[in-house]
Structures are given as C-alpha cells and as structure tokens.
Amino acid sequence: MTDNVVHLFKDPPPGTPDLPAGDESAPAPLPLEAAEVRPVPVWRRTGRVVVRAVRDERTRAAGRAVVRHGSYVVGGSRLVARRAWDGRTAARYERMIRAAEAAGNLEAAAEWEERGRQYRAARHQRRMDLLTSPERLVKNAAYATGGTLGGLLLLGVALAVATKEPGDVVVPLMALVELCRLVVVIATVVWGPLLTLGPWLALCGLWAVGRHQQAAPQWALPAQQRGSDAGAPITPSIVVTALRDLGIAPLRKAIKEMGDAGAAMLSPIKIAGCGVEVDVTLPSGVSTQEVQGRRRKLAENLARHEHEVFITIPQAARTVRLWIADSGALDEPIGPSPLVLDADLRADYKKGRAPWGQDLRGDAAALSLYQRHMLVTGLSNQGKTAAVRALALWLALDPTVEFRIADLKGAGDWAMFDGIATVLIQGPTDDHVIQATEMVESGVSEMERRLTAPPGTAFPPLIVLVDEAQVAFMCPAVDEEKRPYGGSKATSRYFMAARKIHNQGRAVNVLLWQGTQDPTDQNLPKLVREGAHTRASLALGTESQARMALGDKAVDGGAAPHLLRQGLDKGTLVVASDGIAIPAGQASITVRTHYIDTEAAAEVAARARALRDGVTTLRVIDNDEPTDPLADIAHVIGTAARVLTQDVLQRLATTNPKAYGDWTNGDLKRVLEGTGAEPYKSDGRMVVARDRVARALANRTETGSASAAQ
C-alpha cells in the first residue's frame, strides 16, 4: 500500500506547451526548493529590526529613564533658579499678595504687602552700603595686614630673646610665607580636578532637587512612583496637610502654631458609604467660603479627583463637612431600580417614597412626592427625562393618581404612558405648546372646581407634567385675543397657569412637575422656579444657573451642580427638598439616580396600566362645545366595565374644560336619566356602566333621535 505523499512543484513558465500524459521524455517539474527566491531588500530588513527594537519594552523603559532623569535636571534647574530669584527679589511677596487678593483675604494681602515693604527697605539699605564698602574694605585690609605683620614681628622678637638668636625674629614671618606657598601648591593640585568635577557636582545637585520634587512627566515616572498616593486611605494627617497646603495664609499659620499639628480641628473620620466623612472646625480668621472656593486644590491635595470630594456647610459655626470618595468609586454604576426588580411593588402617593437612587454614601435615596410641586433642570442629554420619568413610573403604580403629560421634545420618551395618562401631548411645535398650555389651564380649572367643593372633600392626586418646559416659556404664539402663550409676564397664558397651580394647587392635590434645560430668566422665570417645593439639578454650566435651579441657600450651603462632569455624571442630581432625607445641617443632597431604559419603563408602565380601569388617553385638548354628551361619556369610560361617577366627571372636564369643567353629579345624572344608563351603586359607590351607556347609544341611534338621552 503506497503512502499518500504530496509533492510541491513550481508551475511551468508561461508558454510551455502541454505534453501528453505519460510522456517520459517530458522534463520533470522543478521542486519548490529549487525555485528562485527573491532576497528581501536590506532597507526593509533594517526597518523591521528598528521597529522591533523601538517596540521592545526594554527600549521604552530606557526611553522613559532618559526622559525622567533629564526632566529631573531641567526641573531642578528651574526650581533652583526660582528660589534664587525669590531670594533676590520681591517676587515671593508679590505672588502671595495676588493669591490673597484672589481669595478675598484683604488682611493677608496687607500683611504680605508690609513684609514686602520691609524687604525692599532692607535691600535698599544693603545697596547703599555697597557704595562705601570699597573704602571700608581697603582700610580694613590695611589694618588687618599691619596688625598681622606687627603681631608676627612681636612674636619673632620674643622668640629671638628667648633663644638668644637674632635671626629668629623673622621665623614667624617665614612660617607665614611657607603656609602661603603650601596653600598655592594645594590649590594648584586640586584646581584642575575641581574644575573637571565641579559642573558634574552641580548637575548632580540639580538632579537631586528635581528628583525630590518629582519634576518629571507622570508617564515617565517609575510604576511604584506614578500615582503612588492615589486612592490612599484618608488619615487625619493627610487631611490636615491638604488643608495646610490650600494656600490660605491664616489657615497655614494657625496649623503651624497648633501644638497638636492641627488634629484638634478634625472630628473622627467616619466611613460613609463608598467614602469617608469628616467635619473640620476652621480656626478664627478662616471662612468656610475660602475652603469651598478651593475644592479642586483640596481634592488634589487629598490625591482625589475634584468630583470625588464634596464640601458642605453643617450647622456648626466655622465648620465644613468633607465627604471624600474612595478613588474611582463614583465612576462605578449603581444597581437597577427596585421598580424593575420587584414586579409586586406598589406606590402610595400620601405615605410612600419613590425609590430614586443612592446618595453618595451608598444609602438608598427615596423621595416623597406628596403635595410637592417639582422642578428638575440640567443641560441637554444629562438624564433629566429619565430622572423625572422614574418618579412618574413609581407614582403610576398608585391607581388613584391621574396624569396629564405634555412632552415638548416629542421623541417618544413618554409614549409608555398611553393608557395611564388621561392627556398625553408629544411634540415640539407651537401647536403642541398651545395644547400643553391648554392642558395646564385645564389643571387650573380642576383646581378651582376642587377649591369650591364642600369642606372636607377628599380629592385624588392630579399630576400636571410638562417636560422640556423651556419650549413653552419661549413660544412666540399668541391667541385670538393677542395674549402670548409663552413669556414670563402676566399676559402669558402658560406662565399664569403655572403660577396659579403653584399658588393653590397643593391644597387640593393638583401638582405641577416641570423639566427644563439650561435654566435662565428667559426660559425659567423666577416666580415659577421658586414655586417648586422639590428642586433638583443635573450638570449645569455656571454657578448662576445653579442658583436659578436650586436657590441661593442651597448653593451657599455647598450645592454645586455646575461642578458635576457633563457626560460623565449622567443621572446624578443635586436635590434641595424637604421630601428627601438630607444630613443635618446641609441644604442639599447629591443623588445618583437609577436608570430605567425605555424597554424597562414600558414593562413598569404595563403593570401600572393593569391596575387602572381602561384609561382613555387624549392626544388633543378639545375646547369646542360638545355636540353629544352621551357619546363623550362613552368615550371617557373607555374599555372599563364601570367607572366611578367622580372619575367620569374628571375625564369629561379634561376632554373639554369649557363644556364640562363645571359639571356636577346632578348634570351627569340629568344626561343619563331615562336612557337606561343611570348611575348606580356598586360596593357603596356611585358608578356608570360601560355596557349600559353603549346600549343607550345604540338605542338612540336606532330611533334617530339626537336628544333622546336628554
């Protein structure tokens, strides 16, 4: 049995005639080994060797070492030159004066100015002394020479008397001459090597200074030195050192003078979630505002990023509270929302709290929505809609809550509330703003109806929600009476409707929730933003915007949404509200919200929809006079088997406030009386049955009477 052997041959050259099979006279094909091999060019081989050498880790390590040690020399030279310049000029005092003025510390600026004046006066005196120094130097040299020679001669005379040798008089002088000769010989021997080694010794000194100060790029430092203190545990000495090096002169001086090196300023360092917390009692003459204004430098002194250090002002005087995160902890995502994890979760508008996220300490952050108007602001694409929607989804699990929603972005972020909200307007145009304004005005009509109800009447919650409210405030459209829909004046329909709900809606459970971008006085008037009980803000651009979003008290107390990282801190809000647990003495709290994506939000909305009796969602507010009340009643009942008469009245008022806003149970009974669809009691409450209303409509259609129901 023959072995299966594969032979490789080079193809014959082109143009070789084909020979018949089996012709032994045909030349045998050339083996592959015998084929001609083209040599690789030298330049290519050299290039490959160079590339491999450059990519080799040993080459990179050598390159880093060269850059590192070279940077030590350059950095050391710079440091020595700066120290020499500071020692010879008043630059140090000028620098400290500018720093004190920038910090607003006029007392320290005046102190440094006085020190600079004293230094200049002393320097001037030294320069004036140089004018007379040559004369004094010549005189002193003559006196010293004469005194030395006279002393040596006296010593020689004494020696000659003692030895009775007159020649010994010049022995001390000759000894001095011999000493001078010896010094010259030694200098002659040492001078050459000293000239050779001197520059190298100076270079080593500069290198040592640069190495001590780590004056090299971070990437060139050894692995054990790069970021060696990053993420290090926070200790009292680290905190005190960080405060001492903030550049606040009175603070540095006070720490230096303290016998315990500043330890008395600190409370015990406590573990707080994914970080630690410590209270710092500042010495007299140091304000909390000075420390707040140096947040970035304090964070760097603590080997942390700026977003990992939060400074708040507790109730104690001259005290700042530092919360310092573990390195990198805030960049880790938090877990999913309980709304997604627990399919049996239910909401309670009055007593419950919405699971919104976690605070910086890692504790659950839950928000009470009971009788609180809400305002959420932030830059675009920072998670504003998701944050508001998470609260609405939780509250939707309470079937007693009615929603009227206007999404003026129109991207479908609120589409899952179809079948939950009685009104759902989606779109960014002026027509959508007009509809949203009329929706808010219908909320005002409902509020006024409730306010005129008999005392003690209980009302179910009504949430009027407007997302991207800045579109409504900036809308240029006007109505037939020339009244603008947008704007911030008393003639603005949207502005006035929002103000009316803010003024009286809370008492009868009619609440206004608004989400808006980039707050300014134009797209978020002062009276509207200050009417909200719960104010929250995502990342903002400036401190002035932060004050508009949260108020002066919260920002003065340490709230800083303008310091959140745009894009990196999505879903992180600074919240000022009495509806959330805030540490004692603080005016705000930072919350990292759970993110519920659109698919998960649709699942939660489906559970909420199952708890309700077939809500009919209106896409347009119809303000025309009704032509058929019975048909409108059938429309608002929807697919529910029966609906409470009170709910029927509310839905009719939402559909057409002008026609049904003032309706009472008597009006509803009048329309249904004699149709066979009259309200009746079920479980002790008056309801209207869908089947009966449908049968009444069918019978009326058969008779052709448009007024049969009346």
XYZ file of C-alpha atoms in Angstrom:
710
model
C 0.000 0.000 0.000
C 1.525 3.256 -1.085
C 1.755 6.251 1.229
C -0.183 9.371 0.378
C 2.600 11.831 -0.311
C 2.018 15.371 -1.577
C 4.777 16.826 -3.755
C 5.020 20.543 -4.314
C 6.304 21.728 -7.705
C 6.731 25.103 -9.233
C 4.319 25.914 -12.062
C 5.909 25.738 -15.520
C 6.731 29.029 -17.196
C 4.022 30.589 -19.349
C 4.026 29.432 -22.928
C 5.319 25.914 -22.140
C 3.438 23.500 -24.413
C 1.325 20.853 -22.772
C 2.783 17.369 -23.184
C 0.711 14.237 -23.449
C 0.149 12.327 -20.298
C 2.645 9.591 -19.679
C 5.325 11.037 -21.997
C 8.564 10.152 -20.228
C 10.541 12.480 -22.470
C 8.892 15.497 -20.807
C 11.161 17.335 -18.398
C 10.372 16.813 -14.726
C 8.841 19.786 -12.887
C 11.223 21.744 -10.668
C 10.818 21.176 -6.923
C 9.686 24.126 -4.794
C 13.038 24.202 -3.018
C 14.756 24.743 -6.354
C 12.540 27.692 -7.254
C 14.220 31.056 -7.337
C 13.780 33.005 -4.027
C 13.941 36.791 -4.220
C 16.073 38.281 -1.446
C 14.480 40.785 0.973
C 15.951 44.291 0.494
C 18.388 45.462 3.131
C 16.397 48.593 3.904
C 13.325 46.511 4.652
C 15.200 44.157 6.959
C 16.773 47.140 8.703
C 13.382 48.795 9.125
C 11.916 45.669 10.686
C 14.788 45.431 13.142
C 14.404 49.098 14.075
C 10.636 48.736 14.590
C 11.110 45.667 16.789
C 13.750 47.484 18.790
C 11.539 50.552 19.269
C 8.553 48.461 20.331
C 10.565 46.414 22.774
C 9.675 47.118 26.403
C 13.330 47.475 27.337
C 13.704 50.259 24.772
C 10.628 52.011 26.138
C 11.894 51.666 29.700
C 15.234 53.114 28.650
C 13.486 55.989 26.877
C 11.377 56.725 29.949
C 14.504 56.667 32.112
C 16.271 59.152 29.833
C 13.286 61.500 29.813
C 12.794 61.103 33.566
C 16.353 61.900 34.597
C 16.635 64.669 32.031
C 13.450 66.184 33.414
C 14.906 65.960 36.929
C 17.844 68.129 35.834
C 15.660 70.622 33.962
C 13.108 70.773 36.750
C 15.822 71.106 39.394
C 17.376 73.981 37.471
C 14.033 75.681 37.264
C 13.398 75.230 40.992
C 16.848 76.471 41.995
C 16.532 79.454 39.665
C 13.124 80.290 41.078
C 14.388 80.038 44.649
C 17.332 82.260 43.801
C 15.040 84.754 42.107
C 12.662 84.736 45.070
C 15.613 85.246 47.411
C 16.971 88.210 45.481
C 13.710 89.922 44.537
C 10.278 90.675 45.977
C 8.593 88.188 43.624
C 7.545 85.928 46.509
C 5.726 88.743 48.250
C 4.004 89.850 45.049
C 2.842 86.289 44.418
C 1.410 85.920 47.911
C -0.333 89.292 47.649
C -2.022 88.242 44.401
C -3.098 84.933 45.943
C -4.554 86.663 48.999
C -6.425 89.188 46.860
C -7.791 86.397 44.661
C -9.062 84.641 47.774
C -10.622 87.862 49.043
C -8.399 87.825 52.147
C -7.520 91.510 52.398
C -5.936 91.072 55.831
C -3.413 88.572 54.494
C -2.781 90.774 51.452
C -1.986 93.731 53.699
C 0.331 91.578 55.826
C 2.293 90.383 52.796
C 2.427 93.905 51.439
C 4.028 95.088 54.715
C 6.539 92.237 54.576
C 7.392 93.191 51.006
C 7.903 96.804 52.033
C 10.282 95.780 54.822
C 12.211 93.558 52.432
C 12.595 96.359 49.872
C 13.751 98.781 52.579
C 16.401 96.318 53.777
C 17.530 95.660 50.218
C 17.830 99.375 49.545
C 19.947 99.790 52.667
C 22.262 96.973 51.566
C 22.715 98.599 48.158
C 23.510 101.950 49.723
C 26.085 100.258 51.921
C 27.813 98.918 48.799
C 28.719 102.489 47.786
C 31.025 102.920 50.799
C 32.160 99.298 51.057
C 35.363 99.645 48.841
C 36.797 102.319 51.109
C 35.992 100.305 54.214
C 37.383 97.173 52.575
C 40.762 98.869 51.791
C 41.024 100.287 55.278
C 40.118 97.001 56.902
C 42.605 95.139 54.686
C 45.405 97.624 55.621
C 44.561 97.356 59.295
C 44.475 93.554 59.106
C 47.802 93.365 57.204
C 49.553 95.781 59.516
C 48.182 94.105 62.599
C 49.188 90.668 61.368
C 52.740 91.739 60.450
C 53.152 93.632 63.711
C 51.956 90.654 65.691
C 54.303 88.292 63.871
C 57.274 90.641 64.422
C 56.495 90.912 68.119
C 56.272 87.130 68.259
C 59.653 86.915 66.442
C 61.291 89.359 68.869
C 60.021 87.362 71.811
C 61.330 84.167 70.182
C 64.779 85.777 69.499
C 65.066 86.949 73.114
C 64.202 83.502 74.354
C 66.659 81.685 72.072
C 69.241 84.499 72.066
C 69.365 84.123 68.273
C 68.704 87.421 66.403
C 67.734 85.571 63.248
C 64.676 84.085 64.923
C 62.931 87.461 64.615
C 61.805 86.582 61.053
C 60.878 82.948 61.812
C 57.105 83.681 62.267
C 57.105 85.702 59.059
C 58.791 82.920 57.133
C 56.342 80.419 58.576
C 53.525 82.546 57.181
C 55.248 82.680 53.793
C 55.652 78.904 53.812
C 51.957 78.476 54.652
C 51.022 80.664 51.715
C 53.279 78.621 49.435
C 51.710 75.385 50.681
C 48.212 76.733 50.040
C 49.242 77.657 46.494
C 50.638 74.164 45.925
C 47.486 72.518 47.242
C 45.296 74.812 45.149
C 47.401 74.051 42.095
C 46.935 70.308 42.635
C 43.204 70.483 43.469
C 42.149 73.166 40.995
C 42.256 71.011 37.870
C 40.119 68.132 39.216
C 37.813 70.669 40.864
C 37.225 72.391 37.544
C 36.508 68.988 35.989
C 34.212 67.695 38.741
C 32.529 70.996 39.639
C 29.983 71.054 36.796
C 29.152 67.416 37.375
C 28.655 68.017 41.082
C 26.377 70.954 40.253
C 24.493 68.765 37.790
C 24.035 66.073 40.438
C 22.755 68.710 42.848
C 20.175 69.924 40.319
C 19.179 66.314 39.596
C 18.678 65.654 43.318
C 16.447 68.723 43.691
C 14.362 67.710 40.673
C 14.054 64.106 41.848
C 12.943 65.192 45.308
C 10.181 67.317 43.753
C 9.272 64.634 41.155
C 9.819 67.194 38.386
C 9.156 64.770 35.531
C 6.143 63.857 33.398
C 3.786 61.406 35.061
C 4.182 58.840 32.304
C 7.972 58.852 32.696
C 7.953 58.095 36.434
C 8.567 54.529 37.646
C 5.482 52.419 38.230
C 5.952 52.499 42.001
C 6.035 56.308 41.948
C 3.254 57.004 39.419
C 0.136 57.697 41.427
C 1.631 56.007 44.496
C -0.646 58.071 46.751
C -3.719 57.877 44.528
C -6.514 56.148 46.364
C -4.552 56.064 49.614
C -6.659 55.794 52.795
C -7.666 59.129 54.284
C -5.964 59.795 57.613
C -6.026 62.857 59.903
C -2.501 63.828 58.884
C -3.442 63.694 55.184
C -6.491 65.919 55.776
C -4.532 68.451 57.840
C -1.710 68.549 55.286
C -4.211 69.056 52.478
C -5.821 71.963 54.355
C -2.442 73.462 55.241
C -1.399 73.491 51.585
C -4.582 75.149 50.313
C -2.819 78.489 50.049
C -4.853 80.182 52.808
C -2.278 82.062 54.867
C -4.226 82.315 58.178
C -5.093 78.614 57.984
C -1.492 77.614 57.345
C -0.245 79.863 60.139
C -2.840 78.549 62.592
C -1.980 74.924 61.828
C 1.719 75.682 62.251
C 1.119 77.265 65.647
C -1.125 74.462 66.937
C 0.625 72.194 69.399
C -1.138 69.117 68.029
C -0.316 69.995 64.384
C -3.959 70.737 63.613
C -5.514 67.475 64.819
C -7.942 69.356 67.081
C -9.673 70.797 64.012
C -10.951 67.386 62.911
C -13.838 65.286 64.088
C -13.412 61.499 63.972
C -13.170 60.259 60.394
C -16.221 58.081 59.735
C -16.851 55.607 56.944
C -19.789 56.905 54.890
C -20.805 54.636 52.023
C -18.116 54.467 49.362
C -16.010 57.093 51.126
C -15.318 58.815 54.433
C -16.732 61.888 56.143
C -15.044 64.349 58.473
C -16.013 67.723 59.953
C -13.317 70.412 60.048
C -13.620 73.304 62.509
C -11.687 76.157 60.945
C -9.539 78.488 63.054
C -10.514 82.104 63.596
C -9.939 84.267 60.548
C -10.657 81.489 58.029
C -14.083 81.425 56.370
C -15.884 78.382 55.056
C -16.268 80.149 51.713
C -12.483 80.225 51.273
C -12.300 76.450 51.643
C -15.284 75.905 49.336
C -13.634 78.041 46.672
C -10.596 75.751 46.652
C -12.393 72.451 46.130
C -10.206 71.348 43.226
C -6.949 72.092 45.031
C -8.193 70.360 48.171
C -9.125 67.288 46.139
C -5.696 67.210 44.500
C -4.026 67.576 47.889
C -6.050 64.550 49.027
C -4.957 62.584 45.899
C -8.505 62.578 44.557
C -10.307 63.980 41.531
C -12.444 67.076 42.016
C -15.707 65.145 41.615
C -14.656 62.779 44.432
C -14.617 65.492 47.133
C -17.792 67.270 48.303
C -17.779 70.230 50.692
C -20.949 71.143 52.582
C -21.653 73.551 55.426
C -23.230 71.988 58.548
C -24.929 73.954 61.300
C -21.849 74.373 63.497
C -20.092 77.720 63.089
C -16.852 77.887 61.050
C -17.200 74.229 60.111
C -17.004 72.469 56.768
C -18.010 68.870 56.212
C -15.826 66.915 53.810
C -17.035 63.766 52.092
C -14.158 62.056 50.308
C -14.950 59.168 47.977
C -12.802 56.109 47.560
C -10.754 56.539 44.421
C -12.850 55.561 41.371
C -15.928 54.576 43.416
C -18.200 57.218 41.868
C -17.412 56.001 38.365
C -18.955 52.612 39.125
C -22.659 52.306 38.134
C -25.296 51.726 40.786
C -27.712 48.828 40.631
C -31.047 48.684 38.807
C -34.172 50.354 40.157
C -36.474 48.454 42.547
C -39.243 49.234 40.028
C -37.529 46.851 37.635
C -36.522 44.208 40.183
C -39.794 43.927 42.140
C -42.811 43.134 39.964
C -45.111 43.351 43.005
C -44.031 46.838 44.044
C -46.882 49.284 44.679
C -46.876 53.035 45.251
C -48.581 55.152 47.877
C -48.889 58.825 46.973
C -49.520 60.007 50.519
C -47.273 57.844 52.673
C -44.794 56.274 50.272
C -41.444 57.417 48.928
C -40.244 56.873 45.388
C -37.028 54.804 45.136
C -34.957 57.268 43.127
C -31.375 56.115 43.548
C -28.492 56.306 46.013
C -26.777 59.151 47.780
C -23.011 59.496 47.737
C -22.757 57.431 50.905
C -24.368 54.490 49.146
C -27.637 54.712 51.092
C -30.973 54.456 49.295
C -32.355 57.863 48.306
C -36.172 57.916 48.382
C -38.291 60.966 47.600
C -41.721 61.851 48.943
C -43.992 63.294 46.229
C -46.924 64.126 48.495
C -48.231 67.646 47.771
C -44.922 68.873 46.349
C -44.503 70.758 43.107
C -41.306 69.696 41.375
C -38.706 71.262 39.097
C -35.828 69.310 37.508
C -33.240 71.163 35.436
C -29.954 70.392 33.711
C -28.042 70.583 30.488
C -29.222 68.606 27.488
C -28.571 64.851 27.388
C -27.741 64.525 31.090
C -30.660 62.256 32.077
C -33.334 64.770 33.044
C -36.241 62.990 31.353
C -35.152 59.621 32.739
C -34.960 61.050 36.273
C -38.453 62.584 36.129
C -39.907 59.554 34.364
C -38.623 57.233 37.103
C -40.669 59.168 39.664
C -43.756 59.186 37.434
C -43.477 55.436 36.834
C -43.414 54.766 40.554
C -46.385 57.051 41.199
C -48.274 55.424 38.316
C -48.365 52.253 40.433
C -50.886 54.092 42.634
C -54.111 53.810 40.560
C -55.687 56.825 42.301
C -53.202 59.215 40.679
C -54.175 60.938 37.433
C -51.517 62.141 34.987
C -51.748 64.834 32.334
C -48.463 64.880 30.446
C -47.012 67.181 27.799
C -43.688 66.110 26.290
C -42.471 69.105 24.298
C -39.486 67.186 22.981
C -41.662 64.678 21.169
C -39.060 61.889 20.984
C -41.355 59.215 22.422
C -39.799 59.229 25.893
C -43.278 59.288 27.470
C -45.082 57.061 24.975
C -45.435 54.262 27.544
C -47.913 56.436 29.479
C -50.543 55.869 26.802
C -53.380 54.238 28.718
C -52.139 55.687 32.027
C -52.282 59.441 31.474
C -55.631 60.998 30.648
C -53.787 63.504 28.412
C -50.563 62.823 26.523
C -49.235 65.537 24.209
C -45.988 64.856 22.363
C -44.245 67.271 20.037
C -42.035 70.388 19.923
C -44.047 72.724 17.688
C -46.022 75.813 18.631
C -49.250 73.827 18.156
C -48.030 71.348 20.772
C -47.179 74.222 23.113
C -50.697 75.585 22.657
C -52.113 72.175 23.522
C -49.770 71.890 26.541
C -50.842 75.345 27.748
C -54.499 74.410 27.478
C -53.715 71.189 29.342
C -52.174 73.177 32.223
C -55.153 75.529 32.140
C -57.464 72.519 32.404
C -55.497 71.649 35.551
C -56.242 75.136 36.821
C -59.967 74.622 36.097
C -59.881 71.320 38.002
C -58.075 73.010 40.893
C -60.689 75.777 41.053
C -63.512 73.216 40.964
C -61.948 71.408 43.905
C -61.383 74.616 45.825
C -65.105 75.400 45.631
C -66.139 71.911 46.777
C -67.616 71.434 50.267
C -65.026 71.455 53.085
C -63.612 68.042 53.915
C -63.965 66.685 50.388
C -61.103 64.327 49.528
C -59.552 64.682 46.085
C -57.398 62.162 44.216
C -53.936 63.392 43.131
C -53.613 65.103 39.748
C -50.078 65.444 38.316
C -49.740 68.009 35.536
C -46.349 67.217 33.995
C -44.551 69.301 31.362
C -41.216 68.008 30.079
C -38.971 70.499 28.230
C -40.945 73.372 29.749
C -38.474 75.892 28.336
C -40.158 75.340 24.953
C -43.437 76.588 26.436
C -41.853 79.660 28.028
C -40.078 80.566 24.770
C -43.099 80.023 22.496
C -43.934 83.147 20.427
C -47.504 82.106 19.511
C -50.454 84.310 20.519
C -54.166 83.532 20.754
C -57.117 85.330 19.171
C -57.079 87.903 21.955
C -53.374 88.659 21.277
C -52.336 87.004 24.517
C -48.992 85.164 24.195
C -48.769 81.534 25.176
C -45.101 81.875 26.222
C -43.142 84.524 28.080
C -42.724 85.467 31.715
C -45.210 88.332 32.035
C -48.705 88.399 33.463
C -50.122 88.233 29.940
C -48.501 84.825 29.279
C -51.055 82.052 29.426
C -48.605 79.262 30.312
C -46.822 81.380 32.910
C -50.047 82.400 34.624
C -51.449 78.854 34.597
C -48.249 77.556 36.216
C -48.322 80.301 38.819
C -51.963 79.583 39.718
C -51.247 75.894 40.296
C -48.180 76.782 42.362
C -50.217 79.181 44.482
C -53.190 76.964 45.369
C -52.897 73.549 43.750
C -51.084 71.841 46.596
C -54.062 72.224 48.937
C -56.279 70.102 46.659
C -53.614 67.664 45.351
C -53.153 69.366 41.959
C -49.396 69.380 41.382
C -47.174 70.752 38.629
C -43.985 68.913 37.621
C -41.651 70.606 35.167
C -38.427 69.583 33.490
C -36.350 72.191 31.714
C -32.931 72.626 30.141
C -30.240 75.192 30.793
C -32.225 77.465 33.183
C -32.191 81.213 32.561
C -34.539 84.062 33.445
C -35.995 83.812 29.945
C -36.813 80.097 29.789
C -37.490 79.628 33.511
C -38.918 82.764 35.206
C -38.038 83.374 38.828
C -41.609 83.163 40.155
C -42.092 79.748 38.532
C -38.826 78.186 39.680
C -39.297 79.435 43.220
C -42.786 77.934 43.368
C -41.429 74.362 43.337
C -41.073 72.504 46.641
C -38.650 69.928 45.228
C -35.860 71.386 43.119
C -33.236 69.142 41.533
C -30.486 69.804 39.055
C -28.203 67.722 36.907
C -24.939 69.072 35.493
C -25.060 72.796 34.701
C -22.626 75.205 33.116
C -22.302 78.041 35.623
C -22.862 78.870 39.271
C -25.507 81.438 38.308
C -27.520 78.669 36.627
C -27.096 76.552 39.759
C -28.584 79.372 41.827
C -31.531 79.605 39.435
C -32.073 75.863 39.621
C -31.707 75.296 43.373
C -31.798 78.713 45.020
C -29.152 80.769 46.811
C -29.494 78.937 50.118
C -28.649 75.545 48.643
C -25.668 76.853 46.643
C -24.326 78.830 49.602
C -24.616 75.632 51.621
C -22.427 73.675 49.210
C -24.749 72.563 46.395
C -22.691 72.598 43.198
C -24.417 71.075 40.159
C -22.175 73.269 37.996
C -19.211 71.164 39.191
C -20.735 67.883 38.017
C -18.972 66.433 34.977
C -21.017 66.855 31.835
C -21.483 63.487 30.178
C -19.683 61.535 32.924
C -22.169 62.275 35.718
C -25.342 61.477 33.780
C -28.262 60.858 36.103
C -26.528 62.485 39.091
C -28.634 65.246 40.638
C -28.226 67.759 43.415
C -31.575 67.849 45.243
C -32.983 70.522 47.547
C -36.253 69.322 49.081
C -37.858 68.506 52.382
C -39.175 65.339 50.781
C -35.805 63.559 50.913
C -33.575 62.728 53.859
C -30.765 65.297 53.960
C -27.973 65.100 56.582
C -28.476 67.525 59.444
C -27.191 70.986 58.671
C -26.981 70.523 54.901
C -29.216 72.318 52.418
C -28.998 69.731 49.644
C -28.001 66.177 48.823
C -26.417 64.600 45.758
C -28.293 61.605 44.352
C -27.162 59.103 41.722
C -30.459 58.008 40.171
C -31.355 54.550 38.916
C -31.542 54.483 35.140
C -34.676 52.828 33.716
C -34.339 52.424 29.971
C -37.269 52.683 27.578
C -37.886 48.936 27.413
C -37.887 48.505 31.193
C -40.043 51.640 31.545
C -42.606 50.100 29.175
C -42.762 46.973 31.366
C -43.328 49.028 34.517
C -45.963 51.089 32.684
C -47.739 47.874 31.635
C -48.004 46.869 35.299
C -49.364 50.318 36.153
C -51.840 50.137 33.269
C -53.174 46.815 34.575
C -54.065 48.492 37.879
C -56.336 51.034 36.178
C -59.813 50.846 34.673
C -59.138 51.367 30.988
C -57.994 54.993 30.947
C -58.621 56.745 27.640
C -55.625 58.891 26.705
C -56.385 62.090 24.842
C -53.841 63.403 22.341
C -55.533 66.788 21.839
C -57.394 69.081 24.215
C -60.746 69.801 22.552
C -62.245 73.081 23.692
C -65.194 73.144 21.262
C -68.744 72.836 22.599
C -69.823 69.176 22.799
C -72.482 68.075 20.386
C -73.176 64.770 22.092
C -72.648 64.452 25.872
C -73.700 60.780 25.900
C -71.074 59.932 23.261
C -68.454 61.868 25.219
C -69.358 59.889 28.352
C -68.938 56.634 26.448
C -65.596 57.867 25.135
C -64.126 58.720 28.533
C -65.312 55.401 30.047
C -63.160 53.591 27.504
C -62.794 49.834 27.991
C -63.505 49.731 31.741
C -66.576 47.779 32.795
C -67.666 50.574 35.109
C -66.165 53.858 36.262
C -66.850 55.969 39.328
C -69.062 58.964 38.589
C -66.414 61.239 40.068
C -63.826 59.859 37.619
C -66.248 60.305 34.721
C -66.651 63.965 35.654
C -62.870 64.445 35.873
C -62.293 62.862 32.481
C -65.034 64.940 30.891
C -63.505 68.090 32.350
C -60.132 67.079 30.908
C -61.661 66.428 27.493
C -63.442 69.748 27.310
C -62.945 72.076 30.282
C -65.205 74.778 28.879
C -68.167 72.429 28.466
C -67.686 70.009 31.352
C -65.444 71.877 33.790
C -68.387 72.986 35.919
C -70.358 69.734 35.737
C -71.597 68.133 38.940
C -73.143 64.772 39.718
C -76.524 66.359 39.037
C -75.525 67.275 35.482
C -74.288 63.751 34.837
C -77.466 62.241 36.241
C -79.598 64.599 34.104
C -77.872 63.483 30.885
C -78.159 59.764 31.696
C -81.643 59.843 33.180
C -84.167 57.905 31.084
C -81.504 56.238 28.905
C -81.149 53.085 30.953
C -77.558 54.058 31.800
C -78.275 55.951 35.016
C -75.564 55.866 37.723
C -75.992 53.142 40.299
C -74.238 51.973 43.455
C -71.526 49.310 43.381
C -69.714 48.470 46.611
C -71.293 51.529 48.157
C -70.084 53.981 45.488
C -71.865 55.516 42.505
C -70.640 54.207 39.149
C -71.538 54.346 35.464
C -71.544 51.075 33.485
C -69.942 50.901 30.049
C -72.432 48.346 28.682
C -75.439 50.422 29.726
C -74.055 53.579 28.093
C -73.241 51.634 24.904
C -76.777 50.182 24.859
C -78.256 53.666 25.332
C -76.216 54.947 22.403
C -77.318 52.055 20.221
C -80.996 52.527 21.094
C -80.753 56.239 20.468
C -79.137 55.658 17.103
C -81.903 53.268 16.100
C -84.591 55.844 16.956
C -82.627 58.551 15.154
C -83.180 60.984 17.996
C -80.304 63.180 18.875
C -81.976 64.317 22.075
C -83.303 61.056 23.302
C -80.803 60.976 26.072
C -81.996 64.323 27.306
